[in-house]
CSV table of C-alpha atoms in Angstrom, one decimal:
chain,number,residue,atom,x,y,z
A,2,UNK,CA,131.2,202.8,121.0
A,3,UNK,CA,129.9,199.5,121.3
A,4,UNK,CA,126.1,199.1,121.2
A,5,UNK,CA,124.2,197.0,123.9
A,6,UNK,CA,124.5,193.5,123.4
A,7,UNK,CA,121.5,191.3,123.1
A,8,UNK,CA,123.3,188.2,121.8
A,9,UNK,CA,126.5,188.5,120.1
A,10,UNK,CA,127.5,186.9,116.7
A,11,UNK,CA,123.9,186.8,115.7
A,12,UNK,CA,122.6,183.9,118.1
A,13,UNK,CA,120.1,181.6,116.7
A,14,UNK,CA,117.6,179.3,118.3
A,15,UNK,CA,117.4,176.5,116.1
A,16,UNK,CA,120.0,173.6,116.1
A,17,UNK,CA,122.0,172.7,112.9
A,18,UNK,CA,124.2,170.1,111.3
A,19,UNK,CA,127.6,170.0,112.9
A,20,UNK,CA,130.4,171.6,111.5
A,21,UNK,CA,133.3,169.8,110.3
A,22,UNK,CA,136.5,169.7,112.3
A,23,UNK,CA,138.8,172.4,111.5
A,24,UNK,CA,141.7,171.5,114.7
A,25,UNK,CA,142.1,169.5,117.1
A,26,UNK,CA,140.7,170.4,120.7
A,27,UNK,CA,142.3,170.5,123.9
A,28,UNK,CA,139.4,169.2,126.0
A,29,UNK,CA,139.6,169.7,129.9
A,30,UNK,CA,136.9,168.0,131.8
A,31,UNK,CA,137.1,170.4,134.6
A,32,UNK,CA,133.5,170.3,135.8
A,33,UNK,CA,133.9,166.7,137.0
A,34,UNK,CA,137.5,167.5,138.3
A,35,UNK,CA,139.4,165.3,136.0
A,36,UNK,CA,141.6,166.0,132.6
A,37,UNK,CA,141.0,164.0,129.4
A,38,UNK,CA,144.1,162.0,130.4
A,39,UNK,CA,142.5,160.9,133.6
A,40,UNK,CA,144.6,163.4,135.7
A,41,UNK,CA,143.1,165.1,138.8
A,42,UNK,CA,142.4,169.0,137.7
A,43,UNK,CA,142.3,171.7,140.1
A,44,UNK,CA,138.6,172.0,141.1
A,45,UNK,CA,138.9,174.2,144.6
A,46,UNK,CA,136.2,176.3,145.4
A,47,UNK,CA,137.6,179.7,146.4
A,48,UNK,CA,137.9,180.3,150.3
A,49,UNK,CA,135.9,183.1,151.6
A,50,UNK,CA,138.5,185.1,153.1
A,51,UNK,CA,136.7,188.4,153.6
A,52,UNK,CA,134.7,191.0,152.2
A,53,UNK,CA,135.4,193.0,149.1
A,54,UNK,CA,137.2,195.9,149.2
A,55,UNK,CA,135.2,199.3,149.2
A,56,UNK,CA,135.2,200.9,145.4
A,57,UNK,CA,136.5,204.7,145.7
A,58,UNK,CA,133.8,207.2,144.5
A,59,UNK,CA,133.2,207.8,140.7
A,60,UNK,CA,133.1,211.8,141.5
A,61,UNK,CA,131.5,214.1,139.0
A,62,UNK,CA,130.2,212.8,135.4
A,63,UNK,CA,129.6,214.8,132.9
A,64,UNK,CA,128.4,214.2,129.4
A,65,UNK,CA,128.9,215.9,126.2
A,66,UNK,CA,128.5,214.6,122.2
A,67,UNK,CA,130.5,211.6,121.3
A,68,UNK,CA,132.7,212.0,118.2
A,69,UNK,CA,132.2,208.8,116.0
A,70,UNK,CA,135.0,208.6,113.3
A,71,UNK,CA,133.5,209.8,110.1
A,72,UNK,CA,129.9,209.7,111.5
A,73,UNK,CA,129.2,213.3,112.4
A,74,UNK,CA,125.9,213.2,114.4
A,75,UNK,CA,124.7,210.0,113.2
A,76,UNK,CA,123.8,207.1,115.3
A,77,UNK,CA,126.3,205.0,114.3
A,78,UNK,CA,124.3,201.7,114.1
A,79,UNK,CA,127.1,198.6,114.2
A,80,UNK,CA,129.9,200.9,115.3
A,81,UNK,CA,132.2,199.7,117.8
A,82,UNK,CA,135.1,200.8,119.9
A,83,UNK,CA,137.4,199.5,122.1
A,84,UNK,CA,136.5,200.5,126.2
A,85,UNK,CA,138.8,203.6,126.2
A,86,UNK,CA,137.2,204.9,123.2
A,87,UNK,CA,140.5,205.3,121.3
A,88,UNK,CA,140.1,202.5,118.6
A,89,UNK,CA,137.0,202.6,115.8
A,90,UNK,CA,135.8,200.1,113.5
A,91,UNK,CA,133.1,201.7,111.7
A,92,UNK,CA,131.0,199.4,108.8
A,93,UNK,CA,131.5,199.8,105.3
A,94,UNK,CA,130.5,198.2,102.5
A,95,UNK,CA,131.5,194.3,103.1
A,96,UNK,CA,133.6,195.0,105.7
A,97,UNK,CA,135.0,198.0,107.9
A,98,UNK,CA,136.9,201.3,108.2
A,99,UNK,CA,139.5,200.7,111.0
A,100,UNK,CA,140.2,204.0,112.9
A,101,UNK,CA,143.8,203.5,114.8
A,102,UNK,CA,144.6,207.2,114.6
A,103,UNK,CA,144.7,209.3,111.5
A,104,UNK,CA,143.0,208.1,108.2
A,105,UNK,CA,141.2,205.0,108.4
A,106,UNK,CA,141.9,201.6,106.6
A,107,UNK,CA,139.2,199.9,104.8
A,108,UNK,CA,139.2,196.3,105.5
A,109,UNK,CA,136.8,194.1,103.4
A,110,UNK,CA,135.9,190.5,104.7
A,111,UNK,CA,136.7,187.5,102.5
A,112,UNK,CA,133.8,185.9,100.5
A,113,UNK,CA,133.4,183.0,102.7
A,114,UNK,CA,133.0,185.1,105.8
A,115,UNK,CA,130.6,187.2,106.9
A,116,UNK,CA,131.6,190.5,107.4
A,117,UNK,CA,129.5,191.5,110.5
A,118,UNK,CA,131.5,192.3,113.7
A,119,UNK,CA,131.3,192.7,117.4
A,120,UNK,CA,134.1,194.2,119.2
A,121,UNK,CA,137.4,195.6,118.5
A,122,UNK,CA,140.3,196.6,121.0
A,123,UNK,CA,143.2,198.6,122.0
A,124,UNK,CA,145.6,197.0,119.4
A,125,UNK,CA,143.3,197.2,116.3
A,126,UNK,CA,142.4,193.4,116.3
A,127,UNK,CA,138.2,192.8,115.3
A,128,UNK,CA,136.1,190.4,116.2
A,129,UNK,CA,133.5,189.2,113.8
A,130,UNK,CA,131.9,186.7,111.8
A,131,UNK,CA,128.6,184.6,112.5
A,132,UNK,CA,127.1,181.8,114.6
A,133,UNK,CA,128.9,179.1,112.1
A,134,UNK,CA,132.5,180.8,111.3
A,135,UNK,CA,133.5,183.6,114.0
A,136,UNK,CA,136.9,185.1,112.7
A,137,UNK,CA,139.6,187.5,113.9
A,138,UNK,CA,141.4,190.5,112.2
A,139,UNK,CA,144.7,191.1,112.9
A,140,UNK,CA,147.6,192.4,111.4
A,141,UNK,CA,146.3,192.9,108.0
A,142,UNK,CA,144.4,189.3,107.9
A,143,UNK,CA,141.4,187.3,108.7
A,144,UNK,CA,141.6,184.3,110.9
A,145,UNK,CA,138.9,182.0,111.3
A,146,UNK,CA,138.2,180.5,114.4
A,147,UNK,CA,139.1,176.6,114.4
A,148,UNK,CA,135.9,175.3,116.5
A,149,UNK,CA,136.1,171.8,117.7
A,150,UNK,CA,134.2,168.9,116.4
A,151,UNK,CA,130.6,168.8,117.2
A,152,UNK,CA,130.1,172.5,117.2
A,153,UNK,CA,126.7,173.4,116.3
A,154,UNK,CA,126.9,177.3,116.9
A,155,UNK,CA,128.5,180.2,118.8
A,156,UNK,CA,126.6,181.7,121.0
A,157,UNK,CA,128.5,184.3,122.4
A,158,UNK,CA,132.0,185.7,121.8
A,159,UNK,CA,134.2,188.2,123.9
A,160,UNK,CA,137.8,189.7,123.3
A,161,UNK,CA,140.1,191.2,125.5
A,162,UNK,CA,142.8,193.9,125.2
A,163,UNK,CA,145.6,191.6,123.9
A,164,UNK,CA,143.6,189.9,121.7
A,165,UNK,CA,142.5,186.5,123.5
A,166,UNK,CA,138.6,185.3,122.5
A,167,UNK,CA,136.4,183.5,124.6
A,168,UNK,CA,133.4,181.8,122.8
A,169,UNK,CA,130.3,180.1,124.2
A,170,UNK,CA,129.4,177.2,122.3
A,171,UNK,CA,126.7,174.9,121.7
A,172,UNK,CA,126.7,171.3,120.8
A,173,UNK,CA,124.2,169.1,119.0
A,174,UNK,CA,122.8,166.3,119.7
A,175,UNK,CA,121.9,162.8,117.7
A,176,UNK,CA,118.8,164.2,116.7
A,177,UNK,CA,120.0,168.1,116.1
A,178,UNK,CA,119.0,169.3,119.4
A,179,UNK,CA,121.2,171.4,121.9
A,180,UNK,CA,122.6,168.8,123.8
A,181,UNK,CA,125.2,171.2,126.2
A,182,UNK,CA,127.2,174.2,125.7
A,183,UNK,CA,131.1,174.7,126.4
A,184,UNK,CA,133.2,177.8,127.3
A,185,UNK,CA,136.4,177.7,124.9
A,186,UNK,CA,139.4,180.3,124.5
A,187,UNK,CA,141.4,181.2,121.3
A,188,UNK,CA,144.6,183.0,122.8
A,189,UNK,CA,146.0,186.0,121.1
A,190,UNK,CA,148.8,183.4,119.6
A,191,UNK,CA,145.9,182.0,118.1
A,192,UNK,CA,147.2,177.9,118.5
A,193,UNK,CA,145.3,175.3,115.9
A,194,UNK,CA,143.1,174.5,118.6
A,195,UNK,CA,140.8,175.8,121.5
A,196,UNK,CA,141.0,175.6,124.8
A,197,UNK,CA,137.5,174.1,125.9
A,198,UNK,CA,136.2,174.0,129.3
A,199,UNK,CA,133.3,171.6,130.1
A,200,UNK,CA,130.2,172.6,131.8
A,201,UNK,CA,127.6,170.2,133.4
A,202,UNK,CA,124.9,169.4,130.4
A,203,UNK,CA,123.4,172.9,130.6
A,204,UNK,CA,122.3,176.1,128.8
A,205,UNK,CA,124.6,179.0,129.5
A,206,UNK,CA,125.9,182.7,129.6
A,207,UNK,CA,128.9,184.2,129.6
A,208,UNK,CA,130.9,186.8,131.3
A,209,UNK,CA,133.6,187.4,129.4
A,210,UNK,CA,137.7,187.2,129.4
A,211,UNK,CA,139.8,189.5,131.8
A,212,UNK,CA,143.3,191.4,130.1
A,213,UNK,CA,144.9,188.5,132.2
A,214,UNK,CA,143.1,185.6,130.8
A,215,UNK,CA,140.3,184.9,133.2
A,216,UNK,CA,137.1,183.2,132.0
A,217,UNK,CA,133.7,183.3,133.7
A,218,UNK,CA,130.5,182.1,133.1
A,219,UNK,CA,127.3,180.6,134.6
A,220,UNK,CA,124.8,177.8,134.2
A,221,UNK,CA,121.5,176.1,134.4
A,222,UNK,CA,120.9,172.3,134.5
A,223,UNK,CA,118.7,169.8,135.5
A,224,UNK,CA,119.5,167.1,137.8
A,225,UNK,CA,116.5,164.5,139.2
A,226,UNK,CA,114.0,166.6,137.6
A,227,UNK,CA,115.1,169.9,139.3
A,228,UNK,CA,117.0,172.8,137.9
A,229,UNK,CA,120.6,173.6,139.4
A,230,UNK,CA,121.9,177.0,138.7
A,231,UNK,CA,126.0,177.8,138.9
A,232,UNK,CA,128.4,180.3,138.4
A,233,UNK,CA,132.2,179.2,137.5
A,234,UNK,CA,135.5,181.0,136.4
A,235,UNK,CA,138.8,179.6,135.0
A,236,UNK,CA,142.1,181.9,136.4
A,237,UNK,CA,144.9,182.6,134.0
A,238,UNK,CA,146.5,179.4,134.9
A,239,UNK,CA,143.7,177.4,134.1
A,240,UNK,CA,142.6,176.4,137.6
A,241,UNK,CA,138.8,176.2,138.1
A,242,UNK,CA,137.0,178.2,140.9
A,243,UNK,CA,133.5,177.6,141.6
A,244,UNK,CA,131.9,180.5,142.7
A,245,UNK,CA,128.8,181.0,145.3
A,246,UNK,CA,125.5,181.9,143.8
A,247,UNK,CA,122.6,184.2,145.3
A,248,UNK,CA,119.2,183.1,144.5
A,249,UNK,CA,118.6,181.7,141.3
A,250,UNK,CA,119.8,184.2,138.6
A,251,UNK,CA,123.4,183.6,137.3
A,252,UNK,CA,123.2,185.4,134.3
A,253,UNK,CA,126.4,186.9,133.6
A,254,UNK,CA,127.4,190.0,132.0
A,255,UNK,CA,130.9,191.4,132.4
A,256,UNK,CA,134.5,190.3,134.1
A,257,UNK,CA,137.4,193.2,134.7
A,258,UNK,CA,140.4,192.5,136.8
A,259,UNK,CA,139.3,190.4,140.0
A,260,UNK,CA,135.5,191.3,139.4
A,261,UNK,CA,132.8,189.3,138.2
A,262,UNK,CA,129.2,190.4,137.6
A,263,UNK,CA,126.1,189.3,136.4
A,264,UNK,CA,122.1,189.1,137.4
A,265,UNK,CA,122.2,190.3,140.7
A,266,UNK,CA,125.6,189.4,141.9
A,267,UNK,CA,129.1,190.7,142.3
A,268,UNK,CA,132.1,188.4,142.7
A,269,UNK,CA,135.4,189.2,143.6
A,270,UNK,CA,137.9,186.1,142.7
A,271,UNK,CA,140.3,187.3,145.2
A,272,UNK,CA,138.6,187.4,148.4
A,273,UNK,CA,135.8,184.7,147.3
A,274,UNK,CA,133.2,187.2,148.1
A,275,UNK,CA,129.9,187.3,146.8
A,276,UNK,CA,127.5,190.5,147.1
A,277,UNK,CA,124.3,191.0,146.3
A,278,UNK,CA,123.3,193.9,143.9
A,279,UNK,CA,120.2,195.7,143.4
A,280,UNK,CA,117.9,198.6,141.7
A,281,UNK,CA,120.1,198.2,138.5
A,282,UNK,CA,120.2,196.2,135.5
A,283,UNK,CA,123.9,195.0,135.5
A,284,UNK,CA,125.9,195.7,132.1
A,285,UNK,CA,129.6,196.6,132.9
A,286,UNK,CA,132.1,196.7,135.9
A,287,UNK,CA,135.2,198.4,136.5
A,288,UNK,CA,138.6,197.4,138.1
A,289,UNK,CA,137.5,198.8,141.0
A,290,UNK,CA,134.3,196.9,141.2
A,291,UNK,CA,131.9,199.7,140.4
A,292,UNK,CA,128.8,198.3,138.7
A,293,UNK,CA,127.7,200.1,135.1
A,294,UNK,CA,124.0,199.5,133.7
A,295,UNK,CA,120.5,200.8,133.8
A,296,UNK,CA,118.1,201.6,136.6
A,297,UNK,CA,115.8,201.0,137.7
A,298,UNK,CA,115.8,197.2,136.8
A,299,UNK,CA,112.5,197.7,134.9
A,300,UNK,CA,112.1,199.8,131.9
A,301,UNK,CA,112.2,202.5,131.2
A,302,UNK,CA,116.1,202.6,131.2
A,303,UNK,CA,118.1,204.9,133.0
A,304,UNK,CA,122.1,204.7,132.6
A,305,UNK,CA,123.2,204.6,136.2
A,306,UNK,CA,126.1,203.2,138.2
A,307,UNK,CA,126.6,201.1,141.5
A,308,UNK,CA,129.1,202.0,144.1
A,309,UNK,CA,129.2,200.4,147.7
A,310,UNK,CA,125.5,199.4,147.0
A,311,UNK,CA,124.1,202.7,146.4
A,312,UNK,CA,122.6,203.5,143.0
A,313,UNK,CA,123.0,206.8,141.6
A,314,UNK,CA,121.8,207.9,137.6
A,315,UNK,CA,124.1,209.6,135.4
A,316,UNK,CA,123.1,212.9,134.0
A,317,UNK,CA,120.9,212.9,131.2
A,318,UNK,CA,119.9,215.3,128.2
A,319,UNK,CA,116.4,216.4,129.5
A,320,UNK,CA,115.0,215.8,126.2
A,321,UNK,CA,116.4,212.2,126.1
A,322,UNK,CA,116.5,210.7,129.6
A,323,UNK,CA,116.6,207.1,128.8
A,324,UNK,CA,119.3,204.7,127.3
A,325,UNK,CA,121.0,201.8,127.8
A,326,UNK,CA,124.7,201.4,128.7
A,327,UNK,CA,127.7,201.1,126.3
A,328,UNK,CA,131.0,201.0,126.6
A,329,UNK,CA,132.8,201.7,130.2
A,330,UNK,CA,136.7,202.2,130.4
A,331,UNK,CA,138.5,199.6,132.3
A,332,UNK,CA,138.8,202.6,135.2
A,333,UNK,CA,135.2,203.2,135.1
A,334,UNK,CA,136.2,207.1,134.2
A,335,UNK,CA,134.6,207.1,130.4
A,336,UNK,CA,131.0,205.5,130.3
A,337,UNK,CA,128.8,205.9,126.9
A,338,UNK,CA,125.2,205.8,125.7
A,339,UNK,CA,122.7,206.2,123.2
A,340,UNK,CA,120.2,208.4,124.6
A,341,UNK,CA,116.8,208.7,123.7
A,342,UNK,CA,113.6,209.9,124.1
A,343,UNK,CA,110.4,208.0,125.0
A,344,UNK,CA,108.6,209.0,121.5
A,345,UNK,CA,110.0,209.6,119.0
A,346,UNK,CA,113.3,208.4,119.7
A,347,UNK,CA,115.9,211.1,118.5
A,348,UNK,CA,119.1,209.4,119.4
A,349,UNK,CA,121.6,211.0,120.7
A,350,UNK,CA,125.3,209.6,121.0
A,351,UNK,CA,127.2,210.7,124.4
A,352,UNK,CA,129.9,210.0,126.4
A,353,UNK,CA,130.3,210.9,130.1
A,354,UNK,CA,133.8,211.6,132.0
A,355,UNK,CA,134.0,211.0,135.4
A,356,UNK,CA,136.7,212.6,137.6
């Protein structure tokens, strides 16, 4: 089960020396509507064609202890599974045990790469590394990501089911200060260069990458002394969609199918709709647009689901009623969390099955 993300790949706050060039970069200036070669780049805002489709009810959810391979009854700190809970990566020494069914495979990271990891998908690909050298383990080998020139740090990283990786990159200015952030994609084919999408000179949060390759991010920048917020999606064909915003909160959390969620917003890129979300701290979205997170949106957290505007708390262990959202399957029928009491924590790993 992937534990709640509070910043992947050990995000750092200080700016550091610029990394050396590992590979050439395909740089697409979509924020200003032009490509690097000067030809027009697609940047049409989505048409507001109608409301988002209504989601089906989640049904009755029951919970039980979540079986974590090799860790019966343990908390499983640093343990990650794919969204459907079928493939697992368990920390072990300078690496991890990879469970693809049957006996685990022991994998050891090479000395030049950090052994920590943040995600595993249904193929058994593992995403890991640190803020300076992210990597993907695939088909028995570690592959270091070819970061573009000028990258000072990797702020966030996500991976989809087929192995595409999206990262949020920080870039340093002449004096070492953070000068801006960009979104970049490393396709599963692992070409020698990332595809990099420009953002305004800004700070940003990453929504993720869907299984068909849609990427989403939100940003804040200063224009003429005024803070301006925005949200954007890049569709699988590379075209850009500027998303409408709700209030000043445009942080991103998750993407799935046509859906993007974060802060107090839910977008559907097919219909162009924007819905205001309240009463829940948004963490995940399933393919139907149901939102999973914690309620109320202030502590103490209770695992909950938002469906068509109604927030419902998931049933919990009476002795451990609090918990933060873990993984949610693509169809929303499998949900995980670590429940705990206020004092002492006494954690319990659980999985809800909804039908």
